[in-house]
Tab-separated table of C-alpha atoms and ligand atoms in Angstrom:
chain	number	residue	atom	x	y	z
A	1	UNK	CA	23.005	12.321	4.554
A	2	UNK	CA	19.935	13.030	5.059
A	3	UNK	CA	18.264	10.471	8.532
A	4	UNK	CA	14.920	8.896	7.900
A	5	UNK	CA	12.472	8.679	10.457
A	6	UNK	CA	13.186	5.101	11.612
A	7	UNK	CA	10.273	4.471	13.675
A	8	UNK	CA	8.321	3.750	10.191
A	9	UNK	CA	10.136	0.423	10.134
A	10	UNK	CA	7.990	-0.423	13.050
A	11	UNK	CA	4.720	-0.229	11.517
A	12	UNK	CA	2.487	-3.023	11.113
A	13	UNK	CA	2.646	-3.809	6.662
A	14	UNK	CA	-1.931	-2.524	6.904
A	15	UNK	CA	-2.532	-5.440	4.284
A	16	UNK	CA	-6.249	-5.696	5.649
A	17	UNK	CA	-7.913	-3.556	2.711
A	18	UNK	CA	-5.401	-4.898	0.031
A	19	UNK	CA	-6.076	-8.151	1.309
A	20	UNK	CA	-9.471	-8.604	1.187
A	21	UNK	CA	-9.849	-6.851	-2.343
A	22	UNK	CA	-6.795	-9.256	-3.651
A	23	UNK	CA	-9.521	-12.348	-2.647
A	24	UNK	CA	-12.448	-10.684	-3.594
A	25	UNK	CA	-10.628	-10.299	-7.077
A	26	UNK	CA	-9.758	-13.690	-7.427
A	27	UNK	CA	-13.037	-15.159	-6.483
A	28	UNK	CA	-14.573	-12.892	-9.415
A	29	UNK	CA	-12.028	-13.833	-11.954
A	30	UNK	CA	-13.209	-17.384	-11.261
A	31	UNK	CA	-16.942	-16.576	-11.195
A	32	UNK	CA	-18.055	-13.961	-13.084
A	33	UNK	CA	-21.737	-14.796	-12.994
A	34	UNK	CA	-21.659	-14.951	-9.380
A	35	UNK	CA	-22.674	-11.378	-7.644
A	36	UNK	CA	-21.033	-10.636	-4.512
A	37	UNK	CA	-22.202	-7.847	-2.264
A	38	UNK	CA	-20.456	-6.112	0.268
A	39	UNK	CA	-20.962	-4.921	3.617
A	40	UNK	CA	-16.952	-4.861	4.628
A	41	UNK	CA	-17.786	-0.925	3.647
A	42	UNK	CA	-16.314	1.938	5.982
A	43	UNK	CA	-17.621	4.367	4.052
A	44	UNK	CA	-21.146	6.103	3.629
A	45	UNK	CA	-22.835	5.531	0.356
A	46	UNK	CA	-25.925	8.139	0.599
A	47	UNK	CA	-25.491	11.178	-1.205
A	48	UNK	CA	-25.068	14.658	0.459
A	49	UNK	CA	-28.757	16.376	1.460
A	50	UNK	CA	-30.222	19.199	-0.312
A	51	UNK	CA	-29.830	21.458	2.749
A	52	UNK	CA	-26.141	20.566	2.395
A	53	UNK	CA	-25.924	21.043	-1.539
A	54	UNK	CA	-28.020	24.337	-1.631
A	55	UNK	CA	-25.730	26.053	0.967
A	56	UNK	CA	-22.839	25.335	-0.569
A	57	UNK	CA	-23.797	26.143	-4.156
A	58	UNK	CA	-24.922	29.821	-2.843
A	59	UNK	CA	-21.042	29.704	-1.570
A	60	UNK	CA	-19.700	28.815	-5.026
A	61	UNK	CA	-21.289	31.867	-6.056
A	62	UNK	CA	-19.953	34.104	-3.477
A	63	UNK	CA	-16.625	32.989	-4.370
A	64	UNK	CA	-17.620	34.490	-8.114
A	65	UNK	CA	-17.790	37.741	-6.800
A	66	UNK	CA	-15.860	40.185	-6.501
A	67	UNK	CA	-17.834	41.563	-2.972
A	68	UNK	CA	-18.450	38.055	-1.745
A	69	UNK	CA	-14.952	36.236	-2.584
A	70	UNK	CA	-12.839	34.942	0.339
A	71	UNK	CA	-9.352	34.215	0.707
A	72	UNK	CA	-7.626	32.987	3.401
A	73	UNK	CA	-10.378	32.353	6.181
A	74	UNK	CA	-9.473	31.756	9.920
A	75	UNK	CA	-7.472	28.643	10.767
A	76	UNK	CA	-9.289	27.669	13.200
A	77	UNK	CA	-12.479	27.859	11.460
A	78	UNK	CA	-15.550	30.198	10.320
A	79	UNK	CA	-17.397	31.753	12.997
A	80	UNK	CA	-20.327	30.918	11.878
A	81	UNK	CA	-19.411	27.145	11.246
A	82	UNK	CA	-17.521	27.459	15.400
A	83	UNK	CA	-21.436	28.685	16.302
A	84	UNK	CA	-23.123	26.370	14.869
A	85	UNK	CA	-20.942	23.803	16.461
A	86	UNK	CA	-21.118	25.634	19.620
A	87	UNK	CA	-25.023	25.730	19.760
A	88	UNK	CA	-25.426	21.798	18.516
A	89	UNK	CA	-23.325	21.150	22.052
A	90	UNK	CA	-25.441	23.268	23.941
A	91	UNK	CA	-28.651	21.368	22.788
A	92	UNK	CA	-27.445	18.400	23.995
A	93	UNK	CA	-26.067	20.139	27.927
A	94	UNK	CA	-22.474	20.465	26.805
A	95	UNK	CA	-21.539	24.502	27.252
A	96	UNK	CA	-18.532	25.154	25.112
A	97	UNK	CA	-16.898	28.509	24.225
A	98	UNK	CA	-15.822	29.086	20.509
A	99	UNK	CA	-12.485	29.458	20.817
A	100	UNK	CA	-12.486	25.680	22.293
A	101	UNK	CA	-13.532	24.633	18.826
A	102	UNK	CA	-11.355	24.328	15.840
A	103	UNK	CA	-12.618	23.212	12.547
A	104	UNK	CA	-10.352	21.072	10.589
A	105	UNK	CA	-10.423	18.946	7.155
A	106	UNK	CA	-11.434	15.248	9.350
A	107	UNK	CA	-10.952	13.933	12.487
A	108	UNK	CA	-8.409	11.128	11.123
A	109	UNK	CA	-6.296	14.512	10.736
A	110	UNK	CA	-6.591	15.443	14.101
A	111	UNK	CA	-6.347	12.616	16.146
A	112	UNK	CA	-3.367	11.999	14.441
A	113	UNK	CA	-1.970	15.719	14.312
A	114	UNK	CA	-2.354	16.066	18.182
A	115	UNK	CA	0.386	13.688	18.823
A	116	UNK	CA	2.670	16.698	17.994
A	117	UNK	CA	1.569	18.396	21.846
A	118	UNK	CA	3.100	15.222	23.577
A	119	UNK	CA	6.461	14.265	24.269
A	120	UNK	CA	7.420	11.453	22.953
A	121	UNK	CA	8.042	9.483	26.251
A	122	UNK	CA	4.754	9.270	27.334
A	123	UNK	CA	3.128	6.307	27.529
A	124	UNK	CA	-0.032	5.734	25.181
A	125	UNK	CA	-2.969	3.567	25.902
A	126	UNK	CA	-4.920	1.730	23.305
A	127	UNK	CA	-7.855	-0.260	23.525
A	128	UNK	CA	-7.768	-3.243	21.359
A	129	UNK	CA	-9.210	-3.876	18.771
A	130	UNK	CA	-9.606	-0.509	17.257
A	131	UNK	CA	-9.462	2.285	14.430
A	132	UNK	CA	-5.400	1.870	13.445
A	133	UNK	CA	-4.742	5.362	13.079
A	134	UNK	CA	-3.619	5.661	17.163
A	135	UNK	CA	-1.303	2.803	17.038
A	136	UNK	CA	0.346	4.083	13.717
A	137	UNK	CA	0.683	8.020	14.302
A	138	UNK	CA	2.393	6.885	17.966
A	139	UNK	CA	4.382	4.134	16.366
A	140	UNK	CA	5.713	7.030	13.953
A	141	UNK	CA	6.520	9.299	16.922
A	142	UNK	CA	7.877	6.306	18.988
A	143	UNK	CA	5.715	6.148	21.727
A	144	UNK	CA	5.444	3.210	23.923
A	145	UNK	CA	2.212	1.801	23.540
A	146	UNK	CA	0.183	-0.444	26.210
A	147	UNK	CA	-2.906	-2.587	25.030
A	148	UNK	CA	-6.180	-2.881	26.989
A	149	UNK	CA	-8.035	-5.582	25.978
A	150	UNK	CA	-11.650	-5.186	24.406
A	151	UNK	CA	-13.172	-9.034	24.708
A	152	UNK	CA	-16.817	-10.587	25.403
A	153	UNK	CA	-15.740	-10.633	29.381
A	154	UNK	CA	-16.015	-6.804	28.885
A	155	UNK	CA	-18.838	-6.121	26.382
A	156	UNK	CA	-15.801	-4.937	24.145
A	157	UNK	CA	-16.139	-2.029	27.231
A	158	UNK	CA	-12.314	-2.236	28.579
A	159	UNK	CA	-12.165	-0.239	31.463
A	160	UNK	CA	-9.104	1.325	33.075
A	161	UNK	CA	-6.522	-1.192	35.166
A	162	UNK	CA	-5.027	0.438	37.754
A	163	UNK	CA	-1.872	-1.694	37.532
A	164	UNK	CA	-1.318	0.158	33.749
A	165	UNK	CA	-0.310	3.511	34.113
A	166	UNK	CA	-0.570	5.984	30.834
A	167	UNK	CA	-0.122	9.386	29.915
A	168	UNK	CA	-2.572	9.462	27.105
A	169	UNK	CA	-5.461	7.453	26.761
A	170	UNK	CA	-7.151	6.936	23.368
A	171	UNK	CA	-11.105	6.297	23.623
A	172	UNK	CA	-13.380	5.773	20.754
A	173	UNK	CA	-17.080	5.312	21.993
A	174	UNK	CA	-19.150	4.363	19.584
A	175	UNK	CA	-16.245	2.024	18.765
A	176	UNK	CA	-15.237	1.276	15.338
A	177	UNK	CA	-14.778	-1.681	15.139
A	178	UNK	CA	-17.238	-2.987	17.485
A	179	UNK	CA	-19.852	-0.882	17.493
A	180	UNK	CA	-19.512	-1.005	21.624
A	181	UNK	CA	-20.441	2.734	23.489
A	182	UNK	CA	-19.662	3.412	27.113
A	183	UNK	CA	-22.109	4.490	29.610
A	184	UNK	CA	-21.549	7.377	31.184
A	185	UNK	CA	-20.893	5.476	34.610
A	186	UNK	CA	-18.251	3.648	32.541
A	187	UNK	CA	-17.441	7.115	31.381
A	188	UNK	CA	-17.183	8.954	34.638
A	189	UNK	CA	-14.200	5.896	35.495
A	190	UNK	CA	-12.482	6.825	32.502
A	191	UNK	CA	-12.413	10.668	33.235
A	192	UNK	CA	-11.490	9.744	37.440
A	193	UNK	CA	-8.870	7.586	36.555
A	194	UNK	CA	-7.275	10.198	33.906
A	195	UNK	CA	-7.813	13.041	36.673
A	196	UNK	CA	-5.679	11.086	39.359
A	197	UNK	CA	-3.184	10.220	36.996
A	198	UNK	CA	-2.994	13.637	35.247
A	199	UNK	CA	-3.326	11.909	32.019
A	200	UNK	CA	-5.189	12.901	29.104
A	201	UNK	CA	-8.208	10.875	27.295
A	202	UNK	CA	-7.752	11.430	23.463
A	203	UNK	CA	-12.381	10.537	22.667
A	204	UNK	CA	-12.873	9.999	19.536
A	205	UNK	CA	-16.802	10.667	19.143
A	206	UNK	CA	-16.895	10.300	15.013
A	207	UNK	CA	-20.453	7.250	15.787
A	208	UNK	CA	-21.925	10.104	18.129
A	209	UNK	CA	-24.956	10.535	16.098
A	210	UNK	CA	-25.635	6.637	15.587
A	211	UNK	CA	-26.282	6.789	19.443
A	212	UNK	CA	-30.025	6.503	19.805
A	213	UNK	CA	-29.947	5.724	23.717
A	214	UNK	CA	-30.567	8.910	25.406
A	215	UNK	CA	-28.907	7.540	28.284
A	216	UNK	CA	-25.807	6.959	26.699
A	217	UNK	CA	-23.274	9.829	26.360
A	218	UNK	CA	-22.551	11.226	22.949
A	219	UNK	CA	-19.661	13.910	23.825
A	220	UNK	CA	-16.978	12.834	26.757
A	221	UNK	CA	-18.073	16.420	28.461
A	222	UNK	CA	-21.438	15.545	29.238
A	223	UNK	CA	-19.044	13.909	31.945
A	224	UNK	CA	-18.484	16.122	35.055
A	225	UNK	CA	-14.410	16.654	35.043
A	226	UNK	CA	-13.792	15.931	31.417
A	227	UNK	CA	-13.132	19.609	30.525
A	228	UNK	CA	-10.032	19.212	32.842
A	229	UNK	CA	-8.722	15.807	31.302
A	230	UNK	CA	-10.272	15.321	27.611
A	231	UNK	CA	-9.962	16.305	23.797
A	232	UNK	CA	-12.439	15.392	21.637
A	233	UNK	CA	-12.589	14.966	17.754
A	234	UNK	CA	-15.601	14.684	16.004
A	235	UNK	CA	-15.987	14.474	12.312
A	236	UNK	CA	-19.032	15.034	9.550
A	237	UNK	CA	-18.191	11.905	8.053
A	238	UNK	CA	-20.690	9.600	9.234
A	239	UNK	CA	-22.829	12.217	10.305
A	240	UNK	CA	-23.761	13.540	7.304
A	241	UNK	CA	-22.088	11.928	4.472
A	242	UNK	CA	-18.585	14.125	4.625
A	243	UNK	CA	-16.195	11.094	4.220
A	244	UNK	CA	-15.180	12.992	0.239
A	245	UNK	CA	-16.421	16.382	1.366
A	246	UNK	CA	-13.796	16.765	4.551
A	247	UNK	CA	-14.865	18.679	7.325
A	248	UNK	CA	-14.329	17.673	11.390
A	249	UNK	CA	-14.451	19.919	14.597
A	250	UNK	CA	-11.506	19.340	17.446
A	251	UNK	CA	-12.775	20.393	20.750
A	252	UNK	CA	-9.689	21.195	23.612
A	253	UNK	CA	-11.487	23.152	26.467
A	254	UNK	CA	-9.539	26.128	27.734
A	255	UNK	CA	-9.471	24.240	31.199
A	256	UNK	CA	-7.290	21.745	30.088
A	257	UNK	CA	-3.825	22.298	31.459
A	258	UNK	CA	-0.869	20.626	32.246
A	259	UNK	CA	2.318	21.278	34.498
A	260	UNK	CA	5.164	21.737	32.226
A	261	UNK	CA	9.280	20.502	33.885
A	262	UNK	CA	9.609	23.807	34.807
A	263	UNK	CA	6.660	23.574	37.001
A	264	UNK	CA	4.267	26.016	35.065
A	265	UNK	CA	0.751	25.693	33.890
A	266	UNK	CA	0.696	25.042	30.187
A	267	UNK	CA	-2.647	25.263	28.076
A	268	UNK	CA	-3.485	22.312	25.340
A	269	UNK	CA	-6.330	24.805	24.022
A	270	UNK	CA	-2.850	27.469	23.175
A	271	UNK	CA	-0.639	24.774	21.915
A	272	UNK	CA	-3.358	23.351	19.288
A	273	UNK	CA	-4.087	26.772	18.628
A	274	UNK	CA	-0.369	27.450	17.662
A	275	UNK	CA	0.036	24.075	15.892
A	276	UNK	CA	-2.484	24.408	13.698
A	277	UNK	CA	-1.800	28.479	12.904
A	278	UNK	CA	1.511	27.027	11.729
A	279	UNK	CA	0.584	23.486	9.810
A	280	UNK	CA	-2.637	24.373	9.089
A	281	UNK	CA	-4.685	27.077	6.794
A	282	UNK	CA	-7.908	26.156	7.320
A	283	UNK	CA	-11.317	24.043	5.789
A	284	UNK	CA	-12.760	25.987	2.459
A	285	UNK	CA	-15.089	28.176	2.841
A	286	UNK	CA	-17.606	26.696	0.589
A	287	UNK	CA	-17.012	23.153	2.804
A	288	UNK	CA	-17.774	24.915	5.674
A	289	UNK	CA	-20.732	26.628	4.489
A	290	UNK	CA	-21.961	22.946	3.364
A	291	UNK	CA	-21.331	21.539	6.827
A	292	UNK	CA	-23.333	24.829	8.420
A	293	UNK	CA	-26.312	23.672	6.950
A	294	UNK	CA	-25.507	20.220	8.834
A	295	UNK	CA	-26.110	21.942	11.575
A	296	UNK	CA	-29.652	23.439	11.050
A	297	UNK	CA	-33.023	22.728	11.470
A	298	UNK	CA	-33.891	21.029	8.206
A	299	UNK	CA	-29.827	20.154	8.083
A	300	UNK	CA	-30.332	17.869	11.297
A	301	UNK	CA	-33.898	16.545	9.837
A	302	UNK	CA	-32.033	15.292	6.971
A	303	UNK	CA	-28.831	13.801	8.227
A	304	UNK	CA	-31.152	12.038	10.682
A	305	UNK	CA	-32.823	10.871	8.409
A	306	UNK	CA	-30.329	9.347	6.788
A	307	UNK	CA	-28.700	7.745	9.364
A	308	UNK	CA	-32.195	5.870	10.461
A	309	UNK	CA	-31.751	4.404	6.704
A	310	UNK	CA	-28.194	2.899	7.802
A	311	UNK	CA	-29.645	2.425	11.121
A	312	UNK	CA	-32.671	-0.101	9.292
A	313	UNK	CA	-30.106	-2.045	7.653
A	314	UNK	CA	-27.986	-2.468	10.864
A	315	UNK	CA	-31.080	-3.948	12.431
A	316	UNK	CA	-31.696	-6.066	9.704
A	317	UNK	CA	-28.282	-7.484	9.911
A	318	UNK	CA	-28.625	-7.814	13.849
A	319	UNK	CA	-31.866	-9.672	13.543
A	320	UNK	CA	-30.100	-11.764	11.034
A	321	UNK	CA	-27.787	-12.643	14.373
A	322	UNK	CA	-30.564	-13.081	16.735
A	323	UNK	CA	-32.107	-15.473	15.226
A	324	UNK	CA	-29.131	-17.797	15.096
A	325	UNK	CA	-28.267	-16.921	18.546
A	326	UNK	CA	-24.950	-15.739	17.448
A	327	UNK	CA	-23.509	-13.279	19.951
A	328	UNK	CA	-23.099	-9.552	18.604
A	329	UNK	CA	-21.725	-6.062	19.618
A	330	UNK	CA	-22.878	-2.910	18.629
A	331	UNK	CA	-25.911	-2.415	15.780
A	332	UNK	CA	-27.872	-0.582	17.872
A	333	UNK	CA	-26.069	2.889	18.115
A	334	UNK	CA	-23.658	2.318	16.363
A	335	UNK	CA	-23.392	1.229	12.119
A	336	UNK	CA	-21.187	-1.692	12.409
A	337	UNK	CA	-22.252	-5.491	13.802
A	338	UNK	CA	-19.204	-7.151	15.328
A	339	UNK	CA	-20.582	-10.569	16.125
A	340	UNK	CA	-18.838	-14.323	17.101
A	341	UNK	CA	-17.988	-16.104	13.916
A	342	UNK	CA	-19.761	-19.425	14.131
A	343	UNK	CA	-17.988	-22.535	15.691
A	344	UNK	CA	-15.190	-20.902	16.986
A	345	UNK	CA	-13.609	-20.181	13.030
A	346	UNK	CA	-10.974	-17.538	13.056
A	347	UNK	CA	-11.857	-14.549	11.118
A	348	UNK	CA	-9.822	-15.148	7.806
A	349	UNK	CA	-11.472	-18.657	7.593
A	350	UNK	CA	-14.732	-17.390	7.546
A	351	UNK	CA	-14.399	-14.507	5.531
A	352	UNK	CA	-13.500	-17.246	2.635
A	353	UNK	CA	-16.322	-19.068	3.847
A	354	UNK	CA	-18.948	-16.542	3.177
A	355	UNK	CA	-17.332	-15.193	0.248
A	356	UNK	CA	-17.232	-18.580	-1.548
A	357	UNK	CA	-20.385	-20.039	-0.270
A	358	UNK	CA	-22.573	-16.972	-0.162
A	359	UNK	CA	-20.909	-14.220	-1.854
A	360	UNK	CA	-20.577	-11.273	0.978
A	361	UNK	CA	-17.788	-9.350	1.772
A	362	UNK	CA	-17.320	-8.441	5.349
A	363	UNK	CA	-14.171	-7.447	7.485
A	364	UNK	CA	-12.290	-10.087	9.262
A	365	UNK	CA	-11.558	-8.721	12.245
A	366	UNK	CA	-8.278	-9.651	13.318
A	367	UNK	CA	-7.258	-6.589	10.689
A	368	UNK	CA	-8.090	-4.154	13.796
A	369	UNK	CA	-5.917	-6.232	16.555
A	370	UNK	CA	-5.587	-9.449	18.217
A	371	UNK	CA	-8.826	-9.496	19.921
A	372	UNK	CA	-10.762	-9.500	16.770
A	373	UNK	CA	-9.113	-12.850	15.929
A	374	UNK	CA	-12.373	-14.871	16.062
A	375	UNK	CA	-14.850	-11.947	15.000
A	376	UNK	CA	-16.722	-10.125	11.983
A	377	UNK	CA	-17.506	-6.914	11.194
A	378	UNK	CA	-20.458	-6.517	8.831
A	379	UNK	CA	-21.553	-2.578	8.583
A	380	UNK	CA	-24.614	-0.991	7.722
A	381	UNK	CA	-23.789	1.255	4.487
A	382	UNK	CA	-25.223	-0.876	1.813
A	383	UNK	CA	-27.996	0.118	0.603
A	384	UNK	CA	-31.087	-2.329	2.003
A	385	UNK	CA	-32.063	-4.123	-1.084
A	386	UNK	CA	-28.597	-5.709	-0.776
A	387	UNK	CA	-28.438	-5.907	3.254
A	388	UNK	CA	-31.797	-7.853	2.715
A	389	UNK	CA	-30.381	-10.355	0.498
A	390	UNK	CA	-27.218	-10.309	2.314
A	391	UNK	CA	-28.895	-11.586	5.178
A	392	UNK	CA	-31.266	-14.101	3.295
A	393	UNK	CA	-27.471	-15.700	1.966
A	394	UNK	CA	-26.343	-15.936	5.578
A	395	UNK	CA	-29.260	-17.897	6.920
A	396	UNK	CA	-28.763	-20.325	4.078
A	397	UNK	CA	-25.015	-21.216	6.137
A	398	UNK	CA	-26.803	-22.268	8.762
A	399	UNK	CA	-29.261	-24.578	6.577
B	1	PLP	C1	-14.600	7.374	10.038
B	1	PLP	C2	-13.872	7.629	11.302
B	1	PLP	C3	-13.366	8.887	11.608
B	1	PLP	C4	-13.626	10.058	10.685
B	1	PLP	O1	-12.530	10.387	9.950
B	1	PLP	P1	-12.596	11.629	8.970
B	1	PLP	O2	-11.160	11.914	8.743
B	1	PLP	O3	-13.292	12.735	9.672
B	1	PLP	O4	-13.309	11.183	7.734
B	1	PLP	C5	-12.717	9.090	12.807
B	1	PLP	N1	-12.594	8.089	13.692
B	1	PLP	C6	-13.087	6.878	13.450
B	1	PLP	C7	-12.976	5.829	14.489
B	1	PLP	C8	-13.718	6.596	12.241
B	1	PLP	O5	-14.180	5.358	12.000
């Protein structure tokens, strides 16, 4: 007989999506003529640039011919992709080498797939609320989990508690779903604290290019020390439109290295490296051609462009807040507006509240963890006709 995985009967039923589309549909059935709009999105709704398209229709064409056609490319990525990658680091201070980068189909892959370098009886931080997929690809290995607690007290900002101990330490900055971004003072206690503990911080920097701060950090090593202590996954998703196209980068610097039982120096870079030779055969090529163009001149114009579109709407939603006083996270570097919901409602309540008294869809948040329990998230990829109305239904709650 074959034994199942067992650990599976500990995860959480994820009823948030299914949930909030099951009473979305009923309201419709009810009221046809009544248009609903909805910023409870997580995906990107622009359409890939030109610089993007161009690029990867001349690498449809190379796969045509004969002299041009590719196979099986490098696991770990395209040279030219690991380059470009390489060089968008360097512009902002971050020296890599290009074996430290390894191209891969997403970073919800990745930070996922990494669990397989860990034992299992580490212990596992997790900041609360947050993106699910750390809590679920643990709870499927069986590692114990401890919670820190993102709140107003802490700006959603948790920072390390030196009475919790952890192996691995999970840190997504932008945060999805608060929209909350460390410092890099914050940072620096993040990347001390893993260094005297010898634990690892898992960063997951997917919101990097919402950050519009200079002062705030967009990669964990533009922190001195991270290289020793720090993996990060980054994705093309939200930077430029990827979330159907697939593409991410994995960075593990080479001077990341543990002491194994037997009292030798093993290397993180080596294991991924290994891992994904094995599980993995690499992003196509004419994906990765698309994603080199991200990276160019008139690439970065474009995808910057785009994300000051979802960048207007985000304001226009946080305006929305200001003016009612209501308190908010995130919205400035970040596409998602986690605010208060009014009066103290819990999250479920007033997402029935605005969908049957104003028609928008937003995310309760209690779906991301306990903390979200009396908060929204609204995000920014509508398009701004809608946000604008959006917002004009939301003042009329407060008539
Ligand atoms: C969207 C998102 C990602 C990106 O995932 P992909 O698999 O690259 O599309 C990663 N982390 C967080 C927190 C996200 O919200």
């Amino acid at each position: 007989m074959a034994k199942l995985n067992e650990n599976y009967l500990n995860l959480k039923e994820s009823y948030l999506f299914s949930e909030i589309a099951k009473r979305v549909n009923g309201f419709t059935e009810q009221n046809p003529d009544k248009k609903v709009i909805r910023l409870g999105i997580g995906d990107v709704t622009l359409p890939l640039e030109s610089e993007i398209i161009k690029s990867m229709h001349n690498a449809v064409d190379e796969m045509g011919k004969a002299e041009t056609f590719k196979g099986y490319g490098p696991e770990q990525g395209y040279d030219f992709l690991r380059d470009a990658i390489r060089q968008y680091y360097a512009r902002n201070g971050v020296e890599l080498e290009l074996d430290e980068i390894f191209v891969s189909d997403g970073a919800k892959s990745d930070t996922g797939n990494i669990t397989d370098l860990f034992a299992v009886d580490n212990i596992v931080m997790i900041p609360d609320p947050v993106y699910p997929v750390y809590v679920d690809t643990n709870t499927m290995n069986g590692r114990k989990i401890v919670y820190i607690d993102a709140n107003a007290e802490n700006n959603f900002l948790p920072m390390p508690d030196e009475s919790k101990k952890a192996d691995m330490i999970y840190i997504c900055s932008p945060n999805n779903p608060t929209g909350a971004c460390y410092n890099r003072q914050q940072l620096k206690v993040w990347v001390d604290y893993a260094l005297k503990n010898n634990a690892i911080i898992l960063f997951d920097s997917a919101y990097e290019c919402f950050i519009s701060d200079e002062t705030l950090p967009r990669s964990i090593f533009e922190i001195e020390g991270a290289k020793k202590c720090a993996v990060e996954f980054c994705s093309l998703s939200k930077t430029a439109g990827f979330t159907g196209t697939r593409c991410g980068y994995t960075v593990i610097p080479k001077q990341l290295v543990q002491i194994n039982s037997k009292g030798e120096p093993m290397s993180l870079n080596k294991m991924w490296n290994r891992r994904q030779t094995t599980k993995f055969n690499g992003v196509a090529y004419i994906v990765q051609r698309g994603a080199e163009a991200v990276f160019s001149v008139e690439g970065m114009k474009q995808a910057k462009a785009m994300i000051n579109h979802y960048k207007e709407n985000a304001k226009i939603i946080a305006d929305t807040m200001d003016k009612f006083s209501i308190r908010y996270f995130g919205g400035v570097n970040s596409p998602y507006i986690w605010f208060e919901c009014p009066n103290g409602m819990n999250s479920w309540d007033f997402f029935d509240k605005m969908l049957n008294e104003i028609q928008v869809v937003g995310t309760p948040g209690a779906g991301f963890g306990k903390n979200g329990e009396n908060y929204f998230r609204l995000t920014s990829f509508n398009n701004k006709e809608n946000t604008i109305e959006a917002m004009k239904r939301f003042e009329t709650l407060f008539k």
